[in-house]
Coordinates of C-alpha atoms and ligand atoms in Angstrom, one line a residue:
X227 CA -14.6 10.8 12.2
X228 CA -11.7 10.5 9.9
X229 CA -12.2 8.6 7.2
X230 CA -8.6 6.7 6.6
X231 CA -6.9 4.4 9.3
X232 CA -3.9 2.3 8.9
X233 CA -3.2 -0.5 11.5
X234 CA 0.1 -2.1 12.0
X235 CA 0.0 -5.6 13.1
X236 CA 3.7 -6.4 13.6
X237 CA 3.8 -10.6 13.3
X238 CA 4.8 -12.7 11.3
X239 CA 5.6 -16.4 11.2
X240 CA 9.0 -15.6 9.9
X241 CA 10.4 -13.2 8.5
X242 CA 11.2 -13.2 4.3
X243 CA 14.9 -12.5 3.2
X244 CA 13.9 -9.1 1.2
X245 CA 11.8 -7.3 4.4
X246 CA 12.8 -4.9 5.8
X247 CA 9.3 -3.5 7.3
X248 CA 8.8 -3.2 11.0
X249 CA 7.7 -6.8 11.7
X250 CA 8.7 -9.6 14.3
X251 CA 9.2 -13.1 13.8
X252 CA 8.7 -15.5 17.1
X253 CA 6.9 -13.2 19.2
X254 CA 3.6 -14.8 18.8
X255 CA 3.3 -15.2 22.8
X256 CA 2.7 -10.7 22.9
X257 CA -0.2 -10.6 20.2
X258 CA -2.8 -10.7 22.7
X259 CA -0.7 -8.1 24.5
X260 CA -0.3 -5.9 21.4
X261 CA -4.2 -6.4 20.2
X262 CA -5.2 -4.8 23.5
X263 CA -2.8 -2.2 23.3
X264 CA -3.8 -1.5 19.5
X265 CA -7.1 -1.3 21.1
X266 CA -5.9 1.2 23.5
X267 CA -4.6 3.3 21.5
X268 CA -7.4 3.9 18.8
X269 CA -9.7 4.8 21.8
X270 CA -7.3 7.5 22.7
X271 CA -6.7 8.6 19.1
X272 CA -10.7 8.6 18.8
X273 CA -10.5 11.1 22.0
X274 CA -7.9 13.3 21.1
X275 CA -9.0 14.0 17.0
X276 CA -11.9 16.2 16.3
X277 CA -13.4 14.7 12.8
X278 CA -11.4 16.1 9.5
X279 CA -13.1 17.1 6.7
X280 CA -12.0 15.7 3.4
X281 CA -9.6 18.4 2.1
X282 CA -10.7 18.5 -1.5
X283 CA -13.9 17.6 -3.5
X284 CA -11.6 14.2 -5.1
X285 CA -10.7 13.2 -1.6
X286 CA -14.5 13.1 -0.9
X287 CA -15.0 11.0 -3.3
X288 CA -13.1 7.9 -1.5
X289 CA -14.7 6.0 1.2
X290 CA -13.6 5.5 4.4
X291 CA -11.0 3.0 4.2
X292 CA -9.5 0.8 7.1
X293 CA -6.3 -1.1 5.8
X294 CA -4.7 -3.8 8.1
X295 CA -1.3 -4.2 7.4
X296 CA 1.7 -6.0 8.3
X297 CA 3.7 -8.0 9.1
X298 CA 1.0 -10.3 8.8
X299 CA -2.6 -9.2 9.9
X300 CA -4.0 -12.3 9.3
X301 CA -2.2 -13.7 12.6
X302 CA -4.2 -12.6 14.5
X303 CA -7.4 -14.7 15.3
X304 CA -10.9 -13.8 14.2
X305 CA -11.6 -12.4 17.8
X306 CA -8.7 -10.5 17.8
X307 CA -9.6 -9.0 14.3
X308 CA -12.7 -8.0 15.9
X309 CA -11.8 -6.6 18.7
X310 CA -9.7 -4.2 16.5
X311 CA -12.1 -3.6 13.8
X312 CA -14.6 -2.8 16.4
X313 CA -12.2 -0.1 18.1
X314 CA -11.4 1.4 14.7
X315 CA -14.8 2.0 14.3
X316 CA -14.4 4.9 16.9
X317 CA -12.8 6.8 14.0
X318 CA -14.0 5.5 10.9
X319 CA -17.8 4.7 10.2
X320 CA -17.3 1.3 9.0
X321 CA -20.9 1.2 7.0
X322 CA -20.0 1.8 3.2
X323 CA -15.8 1.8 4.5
X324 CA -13.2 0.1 2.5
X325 CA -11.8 -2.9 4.9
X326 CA -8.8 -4.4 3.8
X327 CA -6.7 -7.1 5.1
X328 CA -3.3 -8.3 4.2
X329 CA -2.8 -11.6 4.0
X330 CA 0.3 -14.3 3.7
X331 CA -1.3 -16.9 1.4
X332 CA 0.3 -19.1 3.8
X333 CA -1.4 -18.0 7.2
X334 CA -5.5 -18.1 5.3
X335 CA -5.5 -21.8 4.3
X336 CA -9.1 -23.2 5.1
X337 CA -12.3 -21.6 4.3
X338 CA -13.2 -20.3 8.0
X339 CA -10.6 -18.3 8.3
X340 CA -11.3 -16.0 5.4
X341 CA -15.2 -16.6 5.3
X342 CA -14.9 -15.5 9.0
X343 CA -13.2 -12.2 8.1
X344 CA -15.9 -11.3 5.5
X345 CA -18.5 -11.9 8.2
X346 CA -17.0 -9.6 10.4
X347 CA -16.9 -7.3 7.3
X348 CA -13.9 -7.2 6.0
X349 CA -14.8 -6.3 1.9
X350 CA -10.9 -6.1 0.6
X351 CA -8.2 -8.6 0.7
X352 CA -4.7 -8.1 -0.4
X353 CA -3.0 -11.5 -1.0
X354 CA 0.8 -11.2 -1.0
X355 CA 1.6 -13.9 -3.4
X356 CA 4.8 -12.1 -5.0
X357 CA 5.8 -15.3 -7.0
X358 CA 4.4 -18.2 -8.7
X359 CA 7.8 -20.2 -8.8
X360 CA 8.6 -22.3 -5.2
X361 CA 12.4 -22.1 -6.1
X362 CA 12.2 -18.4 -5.8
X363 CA 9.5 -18.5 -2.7
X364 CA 12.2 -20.5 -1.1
X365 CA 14.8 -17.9 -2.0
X366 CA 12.8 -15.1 -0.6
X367 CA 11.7 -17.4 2.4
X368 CA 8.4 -17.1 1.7
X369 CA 6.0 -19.5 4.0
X370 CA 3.7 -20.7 1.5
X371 CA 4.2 -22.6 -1.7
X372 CA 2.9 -21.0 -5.7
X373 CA 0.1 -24.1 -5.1
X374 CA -1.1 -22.7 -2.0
X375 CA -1.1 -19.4 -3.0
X376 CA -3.4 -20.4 -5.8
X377 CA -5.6 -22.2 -2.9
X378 CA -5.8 -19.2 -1.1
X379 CA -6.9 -16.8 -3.9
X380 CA -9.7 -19.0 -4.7
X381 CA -10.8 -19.7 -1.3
X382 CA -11.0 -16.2 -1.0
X383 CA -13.2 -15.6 -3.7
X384 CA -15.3 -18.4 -2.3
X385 CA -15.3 -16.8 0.6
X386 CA -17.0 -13.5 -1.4
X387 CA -13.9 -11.2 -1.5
X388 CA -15.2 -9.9 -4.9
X389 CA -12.5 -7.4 -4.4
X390 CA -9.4 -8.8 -3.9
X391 CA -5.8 -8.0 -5.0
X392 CA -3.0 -10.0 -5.2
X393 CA 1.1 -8.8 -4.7
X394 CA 3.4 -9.8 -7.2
X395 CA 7.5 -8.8 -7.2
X396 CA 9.3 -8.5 -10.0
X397 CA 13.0 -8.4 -10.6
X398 CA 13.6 -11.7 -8.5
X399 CA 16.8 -13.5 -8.3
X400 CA 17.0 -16.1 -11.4
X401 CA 13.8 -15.2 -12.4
X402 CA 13.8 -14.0 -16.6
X403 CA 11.4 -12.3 -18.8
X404 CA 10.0 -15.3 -19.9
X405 CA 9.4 -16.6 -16.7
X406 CA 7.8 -13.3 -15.9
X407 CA 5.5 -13.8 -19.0
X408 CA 4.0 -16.5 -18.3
X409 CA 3.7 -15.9 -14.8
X410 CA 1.3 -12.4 -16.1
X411 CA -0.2 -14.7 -18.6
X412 CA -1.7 -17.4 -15.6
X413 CA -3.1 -14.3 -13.4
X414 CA -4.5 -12.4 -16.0
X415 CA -6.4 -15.6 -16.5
X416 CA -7.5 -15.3 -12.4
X417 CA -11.1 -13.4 -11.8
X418 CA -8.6 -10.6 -9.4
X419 CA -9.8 -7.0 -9.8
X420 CA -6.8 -5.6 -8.8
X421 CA -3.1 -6.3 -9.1
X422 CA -0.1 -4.6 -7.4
X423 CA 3.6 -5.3 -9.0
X424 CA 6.9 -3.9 -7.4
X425 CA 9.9 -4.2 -8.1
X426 CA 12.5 -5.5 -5.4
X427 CA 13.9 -3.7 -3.3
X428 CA 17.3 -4.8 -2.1
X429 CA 17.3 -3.0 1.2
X430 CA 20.7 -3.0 3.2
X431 CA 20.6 -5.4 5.8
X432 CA 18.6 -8.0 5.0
X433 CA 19.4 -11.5 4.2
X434 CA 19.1 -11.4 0.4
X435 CA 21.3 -7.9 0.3
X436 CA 24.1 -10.1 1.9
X437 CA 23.8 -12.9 -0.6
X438 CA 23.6 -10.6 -3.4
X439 CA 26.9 -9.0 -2.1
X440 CA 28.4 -12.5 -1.8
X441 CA 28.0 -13.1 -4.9
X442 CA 25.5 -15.9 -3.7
X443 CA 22.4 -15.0 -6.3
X444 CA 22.2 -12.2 -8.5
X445 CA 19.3 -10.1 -9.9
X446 CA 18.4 -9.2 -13.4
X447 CA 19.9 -5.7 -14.1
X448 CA 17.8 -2.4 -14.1
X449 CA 17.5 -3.2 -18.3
X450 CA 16.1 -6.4 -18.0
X451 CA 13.3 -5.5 -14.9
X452 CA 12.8 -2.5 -16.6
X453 CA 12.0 -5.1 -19.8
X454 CA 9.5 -7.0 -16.8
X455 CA 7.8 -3.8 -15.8
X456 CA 6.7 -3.0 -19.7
X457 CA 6.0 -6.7 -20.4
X458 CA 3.7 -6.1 -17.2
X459 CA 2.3 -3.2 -18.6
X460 CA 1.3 -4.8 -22.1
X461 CA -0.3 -8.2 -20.7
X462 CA -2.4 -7.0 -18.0
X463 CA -3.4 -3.9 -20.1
X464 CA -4.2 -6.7 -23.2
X465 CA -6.3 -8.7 -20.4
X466 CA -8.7 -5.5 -19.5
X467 CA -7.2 -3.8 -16.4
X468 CA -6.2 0.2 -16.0
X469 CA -3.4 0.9 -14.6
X470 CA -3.8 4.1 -12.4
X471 CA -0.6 3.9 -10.4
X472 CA 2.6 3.5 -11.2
X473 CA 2.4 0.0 -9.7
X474 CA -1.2 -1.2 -9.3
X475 CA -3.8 -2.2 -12.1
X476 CA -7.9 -2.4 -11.8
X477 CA -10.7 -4.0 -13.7
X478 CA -12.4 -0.9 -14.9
X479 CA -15.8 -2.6 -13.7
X480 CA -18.6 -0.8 -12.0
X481 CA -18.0 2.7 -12.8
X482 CA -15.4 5.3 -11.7
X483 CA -14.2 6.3 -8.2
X484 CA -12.5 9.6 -9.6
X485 CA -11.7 10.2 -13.3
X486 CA -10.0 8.0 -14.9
X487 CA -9.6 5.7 -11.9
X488 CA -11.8 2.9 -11.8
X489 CA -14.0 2.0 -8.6
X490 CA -12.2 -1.2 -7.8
X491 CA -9.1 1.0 -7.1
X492 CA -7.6 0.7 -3.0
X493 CA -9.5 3.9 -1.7
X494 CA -7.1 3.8 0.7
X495 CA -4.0 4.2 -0.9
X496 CA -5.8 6.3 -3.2
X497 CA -6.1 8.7 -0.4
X498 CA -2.3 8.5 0.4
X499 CA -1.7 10.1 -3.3
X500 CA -4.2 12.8 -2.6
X501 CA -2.4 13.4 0.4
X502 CA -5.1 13.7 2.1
X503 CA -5.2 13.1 6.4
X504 CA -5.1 9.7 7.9
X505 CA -4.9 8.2 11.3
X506 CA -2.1 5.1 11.7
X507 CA -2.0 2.7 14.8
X508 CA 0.0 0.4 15.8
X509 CA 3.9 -0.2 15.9
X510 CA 6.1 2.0 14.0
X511 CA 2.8 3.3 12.0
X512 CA 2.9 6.6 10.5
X513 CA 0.1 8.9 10.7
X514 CA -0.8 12.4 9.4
X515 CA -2.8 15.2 10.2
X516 CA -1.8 18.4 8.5
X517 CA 0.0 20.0 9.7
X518 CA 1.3 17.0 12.4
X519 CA 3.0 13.9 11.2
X520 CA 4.0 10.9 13.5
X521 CA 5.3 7.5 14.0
X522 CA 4.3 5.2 16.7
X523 CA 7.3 3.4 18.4
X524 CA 8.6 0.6 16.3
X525 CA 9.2 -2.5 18.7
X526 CA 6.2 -4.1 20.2
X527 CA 7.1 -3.9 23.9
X528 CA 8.2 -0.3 24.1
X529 CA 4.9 0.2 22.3
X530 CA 2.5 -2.1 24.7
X531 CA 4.4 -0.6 27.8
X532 CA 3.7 3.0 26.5
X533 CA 0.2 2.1 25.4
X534 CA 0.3 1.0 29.3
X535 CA 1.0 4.2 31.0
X536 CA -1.8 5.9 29.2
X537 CA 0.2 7.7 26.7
X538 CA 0.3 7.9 23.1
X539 CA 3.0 5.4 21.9
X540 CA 4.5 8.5 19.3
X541 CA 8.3 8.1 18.9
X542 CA 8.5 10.5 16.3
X543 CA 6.8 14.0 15.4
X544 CA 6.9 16.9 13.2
X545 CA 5.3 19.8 11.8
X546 CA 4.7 20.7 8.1
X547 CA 5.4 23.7 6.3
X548 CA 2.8 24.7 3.9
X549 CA 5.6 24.0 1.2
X550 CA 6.2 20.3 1.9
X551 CA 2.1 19.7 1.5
X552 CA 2.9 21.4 -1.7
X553 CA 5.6 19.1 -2.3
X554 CA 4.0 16.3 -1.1
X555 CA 0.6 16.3 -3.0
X556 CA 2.9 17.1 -6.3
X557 CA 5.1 13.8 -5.7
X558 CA 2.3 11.4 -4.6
X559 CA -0.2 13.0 -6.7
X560 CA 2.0 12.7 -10.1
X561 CA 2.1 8.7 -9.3
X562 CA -1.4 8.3 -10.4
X563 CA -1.6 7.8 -14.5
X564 CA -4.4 11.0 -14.0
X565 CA -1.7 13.2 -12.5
X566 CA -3.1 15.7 -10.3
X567 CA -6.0 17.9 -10.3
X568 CA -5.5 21.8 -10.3
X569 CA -8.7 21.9 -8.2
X570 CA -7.5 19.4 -5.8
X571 CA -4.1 21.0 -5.4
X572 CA -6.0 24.4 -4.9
X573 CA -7.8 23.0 -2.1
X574 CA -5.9 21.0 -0.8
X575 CA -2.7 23.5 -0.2
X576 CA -4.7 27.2 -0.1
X577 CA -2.9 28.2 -3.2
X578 CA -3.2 27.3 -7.2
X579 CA -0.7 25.3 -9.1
X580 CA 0.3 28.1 -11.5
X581 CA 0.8 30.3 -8.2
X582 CA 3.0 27.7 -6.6
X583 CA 4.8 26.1 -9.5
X584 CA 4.7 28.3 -12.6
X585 CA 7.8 28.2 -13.6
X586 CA 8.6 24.7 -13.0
X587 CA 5.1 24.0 -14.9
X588 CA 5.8 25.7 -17.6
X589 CA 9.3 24.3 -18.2
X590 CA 8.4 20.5 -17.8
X591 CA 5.9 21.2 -20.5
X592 CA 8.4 22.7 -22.6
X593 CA 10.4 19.6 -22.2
X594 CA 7.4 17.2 -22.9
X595 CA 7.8 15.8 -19.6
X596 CA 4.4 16.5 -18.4
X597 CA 1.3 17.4 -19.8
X598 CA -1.9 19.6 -18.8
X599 CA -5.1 18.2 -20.2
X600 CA -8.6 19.3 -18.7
X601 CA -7.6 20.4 -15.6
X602 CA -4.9 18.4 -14.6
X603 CA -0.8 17.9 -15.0
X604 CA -0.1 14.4 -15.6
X605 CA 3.0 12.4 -17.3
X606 CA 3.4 12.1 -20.8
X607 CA 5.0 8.7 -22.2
X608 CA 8.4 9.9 -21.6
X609 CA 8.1 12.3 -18.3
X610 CA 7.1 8.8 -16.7
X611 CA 10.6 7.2 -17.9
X612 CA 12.2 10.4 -16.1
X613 CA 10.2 10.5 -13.0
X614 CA 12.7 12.0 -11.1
X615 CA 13.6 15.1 -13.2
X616 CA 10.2 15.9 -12.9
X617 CA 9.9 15.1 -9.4
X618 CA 12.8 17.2 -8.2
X619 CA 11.4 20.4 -9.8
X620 CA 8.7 19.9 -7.0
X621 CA 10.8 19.9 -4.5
Ligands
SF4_150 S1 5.4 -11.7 5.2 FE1 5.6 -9.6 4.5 S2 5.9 -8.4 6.3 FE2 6.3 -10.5 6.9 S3 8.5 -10.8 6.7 FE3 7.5 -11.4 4.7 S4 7.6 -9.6 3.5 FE4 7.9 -9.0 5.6

């Protein structure tokens, strides 16, 4: 078995102004096509992949974790969801696993839906609500309204997703600080364990990039979000979470998964910043098994075709070098508030910190940049301001 698994489900009912994620608008007619496909291709990843151990005492720790992501997972019906949780479970023991679904706010209206996915087990949901203001949700072309999103949260927790998290964007056009304020103030009010906040992204080529360079809408300057992400900070920290990533907050309830890092935390991005092995399926999802990384083929009928002929849909492969797992488990590890643990790093990469990194250790301390406290490097206070300094010396 191996214990992580990311699914792509490439749908959505249109598609929102800042995306730029591998997702299809108006191709509802090939999800049955693609869930048999999907299906395919976890039963031939369950017969090519030998189980993996968990490289590191930490990365034991997690559960399994299955995380359907999107596009819009929750297009597909409740069969379908089935059908594909059921393949998974080739690969991942689904008893005591961490199942998460994505969801639009707008596509889980109506209790069946969501009570339906917690019956077929299903014990995480991640509601992308991103803002509580319809203006802006009309600006991002978001399908839902701030009231349904709202509706949808607390069907869900009728439905008995105890653990559910909720996406919020900051940085939006027109939006302010004090907009922003009281928008923290209303969800920190919300029984949510977990919040993730991101900043946007203006990616090239999308809709809202194009207005922005037409001078259409603008966007608060790196000052002012910058202003959002500490007013973010302060009001969910005042209303009891941890924050243990540099985006995503917890309630610390019901004990700790690693130090530090509450239960409630995603497990399964949690094993993404231990860099630890995961299996991905689905269209243009990216797996990896040291030392193999890959990408499935992004558009959904060069994918079902491959799936087809019997093949692996991989577009894209490469090998690692022992020094970009190095690399890699400094630059996702040093994005949890913990930082990372020597003993992890040692057995996770074959070699101690000090051996790989003394020199750039030893000068970020110098320059208060990062710390090393009980057996682990973490940010100080102001490394975290200068990520990238840091991050480079890794590299
Ligand atoms: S719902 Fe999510 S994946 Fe779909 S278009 Fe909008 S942002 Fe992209």
């Amino acid at each position: 078995m191996t214990p992580h698994l990311y699914l792509h489900i490439p749908f959505c009912h249109r598609r929102c102004a800042y995306c730029d994620f591998n997702t299809y608008a108006n191709m509802d007619a090939r999800i049955e096509a693609y869930v048999q496909a999907l299906c395919a291709e976890l039963g031939m990843l369950a017969r090519q992949f030998a189980p993996a151990p968990p490289p590191s005492a930490e990365a034991a720790a997690l559960r399994p974790t299955i995380f359907f992501g999107g596009g819009t997972p929750t297009m597909l019906s409740l069969g379908q969801m089935e059908r594909v949780l059921n393949a998974a479970a080739a690969l991942v023991p689904l008893a005591d696993a961490e199942i998460t679904s994505e969801a639009n706010p707008g596509t889980v209206l109506g209790r069946d839906y969501l009570h339906g996915l917690r019956a077929l087990g299903f014990n995480r949901l991640s509601l992308g609500v991103q803002s509580l203001h319809d203006p802006t949700l009309r600006l991002l072309g978001r399908i839902h309204t701030a009231d349904e999103a709202r509706q949808s949260y607390a069907e869900a927790r009728a439905a008995g997703f105890d653990n559910l998290n909720l996406d919020f964007i900051f940085g939006l056009p027109g939006q302010d600080e004090a907009q922003w304020a009281a928008t923290l103030a209303t969800i920190a009010t919300w029984e949510v364990t977990h919040f993730s906040l991101y900043a946007l992204i203006l990616e090239e080529g999308t809709p809202l990039y194009a207005q922005l360079t037409a001078g259409r809408v603008s966007v608060p300057d790196d000052d002012a979000t910058g202003a959002m992400y500490e007013t973010a900070m302060e009001a969910l920290g005042a209303a009891g979470y941890v924050q243990y990533e540099i985006s995503n907050w917890v309630r610390p309830d019901g004990g700790e998964v690693l130090p530090g890092i509450p239960q409630q935390a995603c497990h399964h991005n949690l094993a993404y910043w231990l860099n630890s092995d995961y299996l991905a399926a689905g269209a243009g999802a990216h797996g990896h098994r040291y030392p193999r990384r890959y990408s499935d083929l992004l558009g959904i009928d060069d994918y079902i075709k491959a799936v087809g002929a019997g093949r692996l849909p991989v577009a894209e492969e490469h090998t690692l070098t022992p020094h970009d797992l190095r690399a890699e488990t400094m630059l996702m590890g040093m994005r949890l508030n913990i930082g990372v643990s020597e003993a992890h790093f040692a057995a996770r990469c074959g070699m101690s910190l000090d051996t790989a990194y003394s020199e750039a250790l030893g000068e970020l301390v110098g320059l208060g940049l990062i710390e090393r406290v009980a057996g682990r490097v973490r940010f100080t206070p102001r490394g975290r301001m200068l990520g990238n300094r840091v991050f480079e010396r890794f590299v």
